[in-house]
């Protein structure tokens, strides 16, 4: 037994996760009544969500407090990459929706939802997150608020004694070790998540929405496998696929099953460390990306909005369609600040075409029906590209400095 456990631990985490996926599928087919298995998935996600806010706070505080003057980070480049990818995702989703128009059978019943009424409200929500109480930000995993406090405290503590900085480093190292313990349980947790997904949702309820799902998932895969690699290539001038596939394999898989960018922050932090990236940069860019790097959300908002437009027979000109690309990109960046994520921002996009709120909410209802797969692919794209663009910015800096670009896969 001890030998078997030793061999299991010696396997790469990705291989162990695939083993967990297969075992979860088998258990769901053979023992669908074993409800205790799904508890393992819930515990794993809860553990990641619990440790992530504290990890972000301590890592950012420690990194900034020890930041040396003259040591440049790549945050401007990373933000530009985040914005470019999100805008292109919205634009490609708009084009795909015109090439392959989809109509919906709008549902009659809707949940009690409160979507934002405009871009101003989305921005207002984000601003209030910035000035949130630090304890409340930690309790509610408000990463904008956590980042704000971490940056401010880190800047103030740059003038603190070395013993204080050492204490912060020790605390961040301790939390990082706890994160490693939690991540090592990923195969068991994902087994529970797969089991719960199959036994609870199945795939039969998705058949009526196959074409809509095909466009959504097709756009997200196109962004992940074509658009993002092109962005990376333009910047690093090297074959982008080793880096792209590494990010999808080691970050995208866990994000797909946890369906939470916040829960995937520790996974991404560990991957950045494995890639040898600058901790001063990724300690900020990864939690920030989990909040504003939302290419998958831009795809969801654009596709479902234009599905409503096609259903109602509304004629759309190029200028309005291009405006939708911009609105979906801006709204997607605020998706995490709104309860319900990207789906609740669909009425905001629908308002561009004069679609009444009661109809827009029915489109949101359709989104919840297909949410099992839509949200999984969306989160996988969003979260994996956080690491992808953080690495791209650093490798681009190396190229411009005349240093050899070594892409660790």
Short mmCIF file of C-alpha atoms in Angstrom, two decimals:
data_model
loop_
_atom_site.label_atom_id
_atom_site.label_comp_id
_atom_site.label_asym_id
_atom_site.label_seq_id
_atom_site.Cartn_x
_atom_site.Cartn_y
_atom_site.Cartn_z
CA UNK A 1 0.00 0.00 0.00
CA UNK A 2 2.84 2.35 0.91
CA UNK A 3 4.60 1.57 -2.39
CA UNK A 4 1.39 2.27 -4.32
CA UNK A 5 0.96 5.60 -2.52
CA UNK A 6 4.56 6.52 -3.25
CA UNK A 7 4.13 5.79 -6.97
CA UNK A 8 0.89 7.79 -6.98
CA UNK A 9 2.64 10.85 -5.50
CA UNK A 10 5.49 10.52 -7.99
CA UNK A 11 3.07 10.88 -10.92
CA UNK A 12 2.57 14.37 -12.34
CA UNK A 13 -0.45 16.22 -11.02
CA UNK A 14 -2.04 16.36 -14.48
CA UNK A 15 -1.91 12.55 -14.81
CA UNK A 16 -3.41 12.16 -11.35
CA UNK A 17 -6.19 14.60 -12.26
CA UNK A 18 -7.01 12.60 -15.41
CA UNK A 19 -7.15 9.47 -13.24
CA UNK A 20 -9.57 11.30 -10.93
CA UNK A 21 -11.75 12.28 -13.91
CA UNK A 22 -11.95 8.68 -15.14
CA UNK A 23 -12.71 7.37 -11.66
CA UNK A 24 -15.42 10.03 -11.20
CA UNK A 25 -17.09 8.98 -14.48
CA UNK A 26 -16.96 5.28 -13.52
CA UNK A 27 -18.40 5.90 -10.07
CA UNK A 28 -21.21 8.05 -11.54
CA UNK A 29 -22.13 5.23 -13.94
CA UNK A 30 -21.76 2.33 -11.49
CA UNK A 31 -22.76 3.91 -8.16
CA UNK A 32 -24.88 6.99 -8.95
CA UNK A 33 -26.43 6.87 -5.48
CA UNK A 34 -23.11 7.31 -3.66
CA UNK A 35 -23.82 10.94 -2.80
CA UNK A 36 -20.85 11.11 -0.45
CA UNK A 37 -18.49 11.20 -3.44
CA UNK A 38 -19.78 14.60 -4.55
CA UNK A 39 -18.98 15.93 -1.07
CA UNK A 40 -15.28 15.50 -1.87
CA UNK A 41 -15.63 17.91 -4.79
CA UNK A 42 -17.45 20.51 -2.71
CA UNK A 43 -14.83 20.29 0.03
CA UNK A 44 -11.99 20.72 -2.48
CA UNK A 45 -13.53 23.85 -4.06
CA UNK A 46 -14.36 25.29 -0.62
CA UNK A 47 -10.78 24.71 0.54
CA UNK A 48 -9.37 26.51 -2.50
CA UNK A 49 -11.80 29.41 -2.08
CA UNK A 50 -10.94 29.63 1.62
CA UNK A 51 -7.18 29.84 1.18
CA UNK A 52 -7.07 31.98 -1.99
CA UNK A 53 -8.00 35.40 -0.48
CA UNK A 54 -5.43 35.08 2.32
CA UNK A 55 -2.80 33.88 -0.15
CA UNK A 56 -3.37 36.89 -2.42
CA UNK A 57 -3.27 39.38 0.47
CA UNK A 58 -0.03 38.04 1.95
CA UNK A 59 1.77 37.41 -1.37
CA UNK A 60 1.04 40.87 -2.74
CA UNK A 61 1.90 42.61 0.56
CA UNK A 62 5.16 40.69 0.84
CA UNK A 63 6.15 41.21 -2.80
CA UNK A 64 5.48 44.96 -2.79
CA UNK A 65 7.08 45.57 0.62
CA UNK A 66 10.29 43.94 -0.66
CA UNK A 67 10.12 45.51 -4.13
CA UNK A 68 13.42 47.15 -5.05
CA UNK A 69 13.43 50.53 -6.77
CA UNK A 70 14.36 50.15 -10.41
CA UNK A 71 13.00 46.58 -10.61
CA UNK A 72 10.39 46.76 -13.35
CA UNK A 73 7.25 44.65 -13.42
CA UNK A 74 5.24 43.89 -16.54
CA UNK A 75 1.79 45.00 -15.38
CA UNK A 76 1.20 47.51 -18.21
CA UNK A 77 1.94 44.87 -20.83
CA UNK A 78 -0.20 42.29 -19.04
CA UNK A 79 -3.17 44.68 -18.80
CA UNK A 80 -2.83 45.43 -22.52
CA UNK A 81 -2.83 41.69 -23.29
CA UNK A 82 -5.87 41.12 -21.06
CA UNK A 83 -7.78 43.91 -22.80
CA UNK A 84 -6.79 42.83 -26.32
CA UNK A 85 -7.84 39.22 -25.77
CA UNK A 86 -11.17 40.18 -24.17
CA UNK A 87 -12.06 42.61 -26.98
CA UNK A 88 -11.12 40.13 -29.72
CA UNK A 89 -13.18 37.45 -27.97
CA UNK A 90 -16.26 39.67 -28.08
CA UNK A 91 -15.62 40.59 -31.73
CA UNK A 92 -15.14 36.96 -32.83
CA UNK A 93 -18.29 35.93 -30.97
CA UNK A 94 -20.23 38.65 -32.81
CA UNK A 95 -18.89 37.49 -36.21
CA UNK A 96 -19.64 33.84 -35.41
CA UNK A 97 -23.19 34.74 -34.36
CA UNK A 98 -23.82 36.39 -37.73
CA UNK A 99 -22.27 33.54 -39.71
CA UNK A 100 -24.18 30.91 -37.68
CA UNK A 101 -27.35 32.65 -36.39
CA UNK A 102 -29.20 30.92 -33.56
CA UNK A 103 -32.80 31.41 -32.43
CA UNK A 104 -34.05 30.57 -28.95
CA UNK A 105 -37.24 29.10 -27.54
CA UNK A 106 -37.49 31.57 -24.71
CA UNK A 107 -38.51 30.12 -21.37
CA UNK A 108 -41.48 31.45 -19.46
CA UNK A 109 -40.28 31.10 -15.90
CA UNK A 110 -37.37 33.16 -14.63
CA UNK A 111 -35.52 33.43 -11.37
CA UNK A 112 -35.58 36.49 -9.13
CA UNK A 113 -32.61 38.24 -10.71
CA UNK A 114 -31.34 41.80 -10.47
CA UNK A 115 -29.15 42.54 -13.48
CA UNK A 116 -27.25 45.85 -13.71
CA UNK A 117 -29.04 48.61 -15.59
CA UNK A 118 -26.05 50.04 -17.41
CA UNK A 119 -22.28 50.36 -17.77
CA UNK A 120 -22.32 53.07 -15.09
CA UNK A 121 -23.74 50.60 -12.59
CA UNK A 122 -21.05 48.02 -13.43
CA UNK A 123 -18.31 50.63 -12.95
CA UNK A 124 -19.97 51.84 -9.75
CA UNK A 125 -19.95 48.27 -8.40
CA UNK A 126 -16.24 47.94 -9.16
CA UNK A 127 -15.45 51.27 -7.47
CA UNK A 128 -17.29 50.23 -4.32
CA UNK A 129 -15.28 47.01 -4.34
CA UNK A 130 -12.08 49.08 -4.30
CA UNK A 131 -13.09 50.85 -1.06
CA UNK A 132 -14.52 47.75 0.64
CA UNK A 133 -13.73 46.99 4.28
CA UNK A 134 -10.64 44.71 4.28
CA UNK A 135 -12.24 42.12 6.58
CA UNK A 136 -15.39 42.10 4.45
CA UNK A 137 -13.27 41.82 1.28
CA UNK A 138 -11.51 38.74 2.69
CA UNK A 139 -14.77 37.15 3.86
CA UNK A 140 -16.51 37.67 0.50
CA UNK A 141 -13.47 36.99 -1.71
CA UNK A 142 -13.64 40.51 -3.18
CA UNK A 143 -10.28 40.41 -4.98
CA UNK A 144 -10.43 44.02 -6.14
CA UNK A 145 -10.72 45.09 -2.50
CA UNK A 146 -8.10 42.57 -1.36
CA UNK A 147 -5.65 43.78 -4.03
CA UNK A 148 -6.27 47.42 -3.11
CA UNK A 149 -5.51 46.84 0.58
CA UNK A 150 -2.56 44.54 -0.18
CA UNK A 151 -0.98 47.12 -2.51
CA UNK A 152 -1.51 50.01 -0.09
CA UNK A 153 -0.20 48.07 2.92
CA UNK A 154 2.72 46.76 0.85
CA UNK A 155 3.67 50.30 -0.20
CA UNK A 156 3.52 51.55 3.39
CA UNK A 157 5.54 48.57 4.68
CA UNK A 158 8.38 49.23 2.21
CA UNK A 159 9.78 51.48 4.92
CA UNK A 160 9.30 48.89 7.70
CA UNK A 161 12.08 47.00 9.48
CA UNK A 162 13.52 43.89 7.84
CA UNK A 163 12.13 41.76 10.68
CA UNK A 164 8.59 42.88 9.75
CA UNK A 165 9.21 42.06 6.08
CA UNK A 166 10.63 38.67 7.09
CA UNK A 167 7.46 37.97 9.08
CA UNK A 168 5.32 38.76 6.03
CA UNK A 169 7.47 36.49 3.87
CA UNK A 170 7.22 33.67 6.41
CA UNK A 171 3.44 34.04 6.57
CA UNK A 172 3.09 34.01 2.78
CA UNK A 173 5.36 30.95 2.58
CA UNK A 174 3.25 29.20 5.23
CA UNK A 175 0.01 29.88 3.35
CA UNK A 176 1.69 28.81 0.10
CA UNK A 177 2.57 25.48 1.72
CA UNK A 178 -1.07 24.98 2.77
CA UNK A 179 -2.04 25.73 -0.84
CA UNK A 180 0.32 22.98 -2.04
CA UNK A 181 -1.33 20.52 0.34
CA UNK A 182 -4.78 21.47 -0.98
CA UNK A 183 -3.66 21.23 -4.62
CA UNK A 184 -2.28 17.74 -4.02
CA UNK A 185 -5.86 16.74 -3.20
CA UNK A 186 -7.04 17.98 -6.63
CA UNK A 187 -7.46 14.46 -8.14
CA UNK A 188 -9.83 13.44 -5.32
CA UNK A 189 -11.69 16.75 -5.43
CA UNK A 190 -12.12 16.67 -9.22
CA UNK A 191 -13.33 13.07 -9.00
CA UNK A 192 -16.13 14.35 -6.75
CA UNK A 193 -16.90 17.28 -9.06
CA UNK A 194 -17.13 15.00 -12.12
CA UNK A 195 -19.33 12.56 -10.22
CA UNK A 196 -21.68 15.35 -9.10
CA UNK A 197 -21.85 16.89 -12.60
CA UNK A 198 -22.84 13.62 -14.26
CA UNK A 199 -25.32 12.42 -11.61
CA UNK A 200 -26.98 15.82 -11.11
CA UNK A 201 -27.11 17.37 -14.57
CA UNK A 202 -26.45 14.72 -17.18
CA UNK A 203 -26.34 15.74 -20.83
CA UNK A 204 -29.90 15.03 -21.96
CA UNK A 205 -31.14 18.47 -20.86
CA UNK A 206 -28.55 20.10 -23.13
CA UNK A 207 -29.58 18.47 -26.42
CA UNK A 208 -32.18 21.14 -27.29
CA UNK A 209 -29.50 23.81 -26.99
CA UNK A 210 -26.82 21.95 -28.94
CA UNK A 211 -26.34 24.57 -31.66
CA UNK A 212 -26.10 27.42 -29.15
CA UNK A 213 -23.59 25.45 -27.10
CA UNK A 214 -21.64 24.59 -30.25
CA UNK A 215 -21.19 28.27 -31.11
CA UNK A 216 -20.30 29.24 -27.54
CA UNK A 217 -17.77 26.44 -27.07
CA UNK A 218 -16.47 26.78 -30.63
CA UNK A 219 -15.73 30.48 -30.10
CA UNK A 220 -13.98 29.79 -26.79
CA UNK A 221 -11.86 27.03 -28.31
CA UNK A 222 -11.00 29.31 -31.25
CA UNK A 223 -9.86 32.02 -28.81
CA UNK A 224 -7.83 29.51 -26.77
CA UNK A 225 -6.20 27.67 -29.68
CA UNK A 226 -5.94 30.32 -32.42
CA UNK A 227 -6.37 33.91 -31.21
CA UNK A 228 -4.41 33.70 -27.95
CA UNK A 229 -1.51 31.81 -29.61
CA UNK A 230 -1.38 34.54 -32.31
CA UNK A 231 -1.23 37.22 -29.60
CA UNK A 232 1.56 35.32 -27.87
CA UNK A 233 3.49 34.79 -31.13
CA UNK A 234 3.31 38.48 -32.06
CA UNK A 235 4.90 39.28 -28.69
CA UNK A 236 7.51 36.56 -28.13
CA UNK A 237 8.22 35.64 -31.80
CA UNK A 238 8.41 31.96 -30.86
CA UNK A 239 6.17 28.94 -31.30
CA UNK A 240 3.43 29.78 -28.76
CA UNK A 241 1.85 26.33 -28.47
CA UNK A 242 4.17 24.77 -25.85
CA UNK A 243 3.22 27.61 -23.48
CA UNK A 244 -0.45 27.67 -24.56
CA UNK A 245 -0.92 23.93 -24.10
CA UNK A 246 0.92 23.95 -20.76
CA UNK A 247 -1.45 26.64 -19.44
CA UNK A 248 -4.52 24.81 -20.75
CA UNK A 249 -3.33 21.48 -19.33
CA UNK A 250 -2.22 22.62 -15.89
CA UNK A 251 -4.62 25.51 -15.29
CA UNK A 252 -7.53 25.03 -17.71
CA UNK A 253 -8.40 21.49 -16.58
CA UNK A 254 -8.85 22.37 -12.91
CA UNK A 255 -10.67 25.61 -13.82
CA UNK A 256 -13.04 23.61 -16.04
CA UNK A 257 -14.19 21.44 -13.13
CA UNK A 258 -14.08 23.98 -10.29
CA UNK A 259 -15.88 26.58 -12.48
CA UNK A 260 -14.34 29.31 -10.32
CA UNK A 261 -11.55 31.70 -11.31
CA UNK A 262 -11.09 32.54 -7.63
CA UNK A 263 -10.64 28.89 -6.67
CA UNK A 264 -8.09 28.53 -9.48
CA UNK A 265 -5.86 31.37 -8.24
CA UNK A 266 -3.66 29.04 -6.12
CA UNK A 267 -3.31 26.67 -9.11
CA UNK A 268 -2.20 29.57 -11.32
CA UNK A 269 0.22 30.88 -8.71
CA UNK A 270 1.87 27.50 -8.52
CA UNK A 271 2.08 27.25 -12.32
CA UNK A 272 3.71 30.70 -12.52
CA UNK A 273 6.26 29.55 -9.96
CA UNK A 274 6.88 26.40 -12.02
CA UNK A 275 7.42 28.54 -15.14
CA UNK A 276 10.00 30.59 -13.25
CA UNK A 277 8.11 33.88 -13.57
CA UNK A 278 8.74 36.99 -11.46
CA UNK A 279 6.71 36.74 -8.24
CA UNK A 280 6.56 40.56 -8.00
CA UNK A 281 4.47 40.48 -11.17
CA UNK A 282 2.37 37.32 -10.96
CA UNK A 283 1.38 37.90 -7.33
CA UNK A 284 -0.61 40.87 -8.65
CA UNK A 285 -1.46 39.86 -12.24
CA UNK A 286 -3.03 36.48 -11.37
CA UNK A 287 -5.64 37.71 -8.84
CA UNK A 288 -6.26 40.77 -11.03
CA UNK A 289 -6.74 38.53 -14.06
CA UNK A 290 -9.29 36.46 -12.14
CA UNK A 291 -11.31 39.67 -11.92
CA UNK A 292 -10.84 41.49 -15.24
CA UNK A 293 -9.43 39.01 -17.79
CA UNK A 294 -12.74 37.68 -19.05
CA UNK A 295 -12.54 36.62 -22.71
CA UNK A 296 -14.94 33.72 -22.05
CA UNK A 297 -17.46 36.08 -20.47
CA UNK A 298 -17.26 38.39 -23.51
CA UNK A 299 -18.08 35.41 -25.75
CA UNK A 300 -21.07 34.42 -23.58
CA UNK A 301 -22.49 37.96 -23.47
CA UNK A 302 -22.12 38.51 -27.24
CA UNK A 303 -23.47 35.12 -28.39
CA UNK A 304 -26.52 35.05 -26.11
CA UNK A 305 -27.36 38.69 -26.82
CA UNK A 306 -27.28 38.14 -30.59
CA UNK A 307 -29.27 34.92 -30.16
CA UNK A 308 -32.00 37.11 -28.62
CA UNK A 309 -31.61 39.60 -31.49
CA UNK A 310 -32.03 36.83 -34.12
CA UNK A 311 -35.00 35.37 -32.22
CA UNK A 312 -36.82 38.72 -32.26
CA UNK A 313 -35.92 39.41 -35.92
CA UNK A 314 -34.08 42.65 -35.13
CA UNK A 315 -31.92 43.99 -37.97
CA UNK A 316 -28.40 44.90 -36.85
CA UNK A 317 -25.89 47.07 -38.76
CA UNK A 318 -22.11 46.76 -38.54
CA UNK A 319 -21.65 49.79 -36.26
CA UNK A 320 -24.09 48.42 -33.67
CA UNK A 321 -22.49 44.98 -33.82
CA UNK A 322 -19.03 46.53 -33.29
CA UNK A 323 -20.43 48.50 -30.36
CA UNK A 324 -21.62 45.21 -28.86
CA UNK A 325 -18.03 43.89 -29.03
CA UNK A 326 -16.83 46.87 -27.01
CA UNK A 327 -19.70 46.73 -24.51
CA UNK A 328 -19.29 42.98 -23.99
CA UNK A 329 -15.55 43.45 -23.33
CA UNK A 330 -16.12 46.26 -20.81
CA UNK A 331 -19.03 44.45 -19.15
CA UNK A 332 -17.07 41.19 -19.00
CA UNK A 333 -14.35 42.94 -17.00
CA UNK A 334 -17.01 43.68 -14.39
CA UNK A 335 -18.62 40.25 -14.50
CA UNK A 336 -17.09 39.03 -11.26
CA UNK A 337 -18.43 42.07 -9.46
CA UNK A 338 -22.04 41.12 -10.21
CA UNK A 339 -23.86 38.21 -8.58
CA UNK A 340 -24.45 35.63 -11.28
CA UNK A 341 -21.34 36.49 -13.32
CA UNK A 342 -21.45 36.99 -17.07
CA UNK A 343 -25.05 35.80 -17.52
CA UNK A 344 -26.51 38.70 -15.54
CA UNK A 345 -24.75 41.17 -17.81
CA UNK A 346 -26.70 39.94 -20.85
CA UNK A 347 -29.64 42.35 -20.20
CA UNK A 348 -27.11 45.19 -20.24
CA UNK A 349 -25.94 44.17 -23.72
CA UNK A 350 -29.53 43.53 -24.85
CA UNK A 351 -30.43 47.13 -23.99
CA UNK A 352 -28.26 48.28 -26.95
CA UNK A 353 -30.86 46.73 -29.28
CA UNK A 354 -33.87 47.94 -27.31
CA UNK A 355 -34.76 44.44 -26.09
CA UNK A 356 -37.13 44.66 -23.06
CA UNK A 357 -35.73 43.52 -19.73
CA UNK A 358 -38.33 40.76 -19.26
CA UNK A 359 -37.22 39.11 -22.53
CA UNK A 360 -33.54 39.63 -21.71
CA UNK A 361 -34.05 37.88 -18.37
CA UNK A 362 -35.54 34.91 -20.22
CA UNK A 363 -32.32 34.74 -22.25
CA UNK A 364 -30.46 34.66 -18.94
CA UNK A 365 -32.68 31.71 -18.00
CA UNK A 366 -31.49 29.88 -21.13
CA UNK A 367 -27.95 30.68 -20.05
CA UNK A 368 -28.53 28.96 -16.72
CA UNK A 369 -29.85 25.86 -18.50
CA UNK A 370 -26.67 25.46 -20.54
CA UNK A 371 -24.50 26.78 -17.72
CA UNK A 372 -23.03 23.38 -16.88
CA UNK A 373 -20.82 23.39 -19.99
CA UNK A 374 -20.84 27.10 -20.84
CA UNK A 375 -19.50 28.14 -17.45
CA UNK A 376 -16.91 25.35 -17.39
CA UNK A 377 -15.40 26.30 -20.76
CA UNK A 378 -15.66 30.00 -19.94
CA UNK A 379 -13.75 29.61 -16.66
CA UNK A 380 -11.12 27.36 -18.25
CA UNK A 381 -10.43 29.98 -20.96
CA UNK A 382 -10.42 32.92 -18.54
CA UNK A 383 -8.22 31.37 -15.87
CA UNK A 384 -5.65 29.64 -18.10
CA UNK A 385 -5.06 32.86 -20.06
CA UNK A 386 -4.18 34.69 -16.82
CA UNK A 387 -0.98 32.62 -16.65
CA UNK A 388 -0.53 32.68 -20.43
CA UNK A 389 -0.42 36.47 -20.66
CA UNK A 390 1.61 36.91 -17.47
CA UNK A 391 4.25 34.61 -18.98
CA UNK A 392 3.96 36.30 -22.40
CA UNK A 393 4.68 39.73 -20.93
CA UNK A 394 7.79 38.45 -19.15
CA UNK A 395 9.10 36.56 -22.18
CA UNK A 396 8.48 39.64 -24.35
CA UNK A 397 10.58 41.69 -21.93
CA UNK A 398 13.38 39.10 -22.20
CA UNK A 399 13.23 39.27 -26.02
CA UNK A 400 13.44 43.06 -26.08
CA UNK A 401 16.41 42.94 -23.71
CA UNK A 402 18.20 40.58 -26.10
CA UNK A 403 17.98 37.65 -23.69
CA UNK A 404 17.11 34.15 -24.87
CA UNK A 405 13.41 33.35 -24.53
CA UNK A 406 13.15 30.00 -22.78
CA UNK A 407 9.57 28.77 -22.69
CA UNK A 408 9.28 26.17 -19.95
CA UNK A 409 6.60 23.60 -20.81
#
